[in-house]
Amino acid sequence: SEKKRAPPKIKPPKEPVAAGVKFEQEKQKPLFDLPISGEVPPLDLLDAPPSDLEQRGYSADELESLSRLLELKLKDFNVVAEVVAVYPGPVVTRFEIQPAAGVKVSRISNLAKDLARSLAVISVRVVEVIPGKSVVGIEIPNADRQTVNFKDVLASTTFEESKSPLTVALGHDIAGSPVVADLGKMPHVLVAGTTGSGKSVGVNCMLVSLLYKATPADARLILVDPKMLELSVYDGIPHLLTPVITDMKDAANGLRWCVAEMERRYKLMSLLGVRNLQGYNRKVTDAEKQGSPILDPMWSPDPVLELTGEDQEHPTLEKLPSIVVVIDEFADMMMIVGKKVEQLIARIAQKARAAGIHLVLATQRPSVDVITGLIKANIPSRIAFAVSSKVDSRTILDQGGADQLLGYGDMLYLPAGSSVPVRVHGAFCSDDEVHRVVADWKRRGDPLYIEGLLDEGGQTPVTANEIQSATSGDEDPESDALYDEAVDYVCRSRRASISSVQRKLRIGYNRAARLIETMEAAGVVTEMGSNGQREVLAPAPPEH
């Protein structure tokens, strides 16, 4: 007779994570309305989890029978494996299986849909590699999923003990432990998922957790919201550098200001001999403590005031806050302003990390026409919500898995420098909670907007010549030394193509394109037709 198999180890659900000191202190309610105290809002503003929440899930017997059923179903497909451990969680239960010798992991991965059908569940996710273990994980959704409470995550010691002011709360992992991330280390993050997968709620949770961690002296925000609904609730908080941007033309100017600020910060840091924003702020605060603040090395006296003989005080350096740029529907912005924004985003993604500027880009599907390879390569952290196909999952994470998520905030978080994504059940933050936190910050202070941040051409030109000429109308486009020669060639040859002008005048593509666009504006040639051709409208010059 076959010897009795040992039952799988069923790990009990983790104990709730200990609440932080702040949460314990706030339990003592004041008798009267006191004036605002503390640097950040109290946790009371958030909804507490329902007290009658029972730990619904599978019992130990059900988990053991499910383990045996899973082994049998795998055996039906000629895969011999043994369930060695079971981890019940709030949303999914992970079964760790030990495949027999010679069984490839890819065979188990390919059976995900068949297993879901035979176990009668919505979807099954196969975790091919679990760091530090030789087993394969199979995640099966619970019959009743629990909602992850946002206050639980913010009240945890994990969030409170994180030193960085740019700490954002994501939710709970499959075992029910809080998951937080540091935007400073990310340093930019791409959030993607189909409509209704919980993307906007995830971005809201990130922003509210920032408001619980950072004062306006630590972090300032630029919010771009093409939908006009999601982020406009944050209008008026003291963290904002400019009112929430809903017009996409202004978004390009806001990003241009970011690039100019990045260049200014780099220049300042190189003059001080520091490598990043933390080093700069440390040097400035140390100098202030010693009573000898550092004078601004980039300041130059006003020549007009010099003529009048007025004394000008040399300004000293102050601490610089981090800047977080959040763009809610990136694809929509690309459709409206396109190339102009693409190069600005690429420059920020490439260089802005040390200057303390961080990007959060949310989009539905980051395909090549929306996010180019250059931008994607410089945004190492990814968050994927539920998508419809494996191809979409690969577009976001460069691997499958997001197509097997359950929706409603279920996400895969791929940190920078890691190839194994972490499954996180996103916390739910209601509109009322957001409004209460925003109202509290509005009572604490008025926003200090930067004048002229969105003005066209109000900043020094810091982008490539193409962007500058395409966006600023100051220069006369016909001042190009080769313009007359180019017009003469086009009128004679009756060919208005960029490549022909490029070859004839031996110039670069950008300059030739600019010359053709200038001719179009002057009425020398027509707009590009559906076949990509232009007609020459100007008459041919007379033959001598």
Coordinates of N, CA and C in Angstrom, one line a residue, residues 67 151 179 238 253 283 385 420 455 525-526:
S67 N -5.1 21.6 -2.1 CA -3.8 21.2 -2.4 C -3.8 19.8 -3.2
K151 N -6.0 53.3 5.6 CA -5.5 53.8 6.9 C -4.6 52.7 7.5
V179 N 3.0 47.3 1.9 CA 4.1 47.5 0.9 C 4.2 49.0 0.6
P238 N -0.8 73.5 -0.5 CA 0.5 74.3 -0.5 C 1.6 73.6 -1.2
N253 N 4.7 73.7 -21.5 CA 5.5 74.7 -20.8 C 5.9 74.4 -19.4
K283 N 24.7 70.2 2.9 CA 25.7 71.2 2.9 C 25.1 72.6 3.3
F385 N -1.3 47.2 -13.6 CA -2.6 46.8 -13.1 C -3.1 45.7 -14.1
V420 N 12.0 40.4 -10.8 CA 10.9 39.6 -10.2 C 9.9 40.6 -9.7
D455 N 4.1 80.2 -18.7 CA 4.1 81.1 -19.8 C 4.9 80.6 -20.9
V525 N 5.0 76.3 -50.5 CA 4.6 74.9 -50.8 C 3.3 74.6 -50.0
T526 N 2.6 73.5 -50.4 CA 1.4 73.2 -49.7 C 1.7 72.4 -48.4

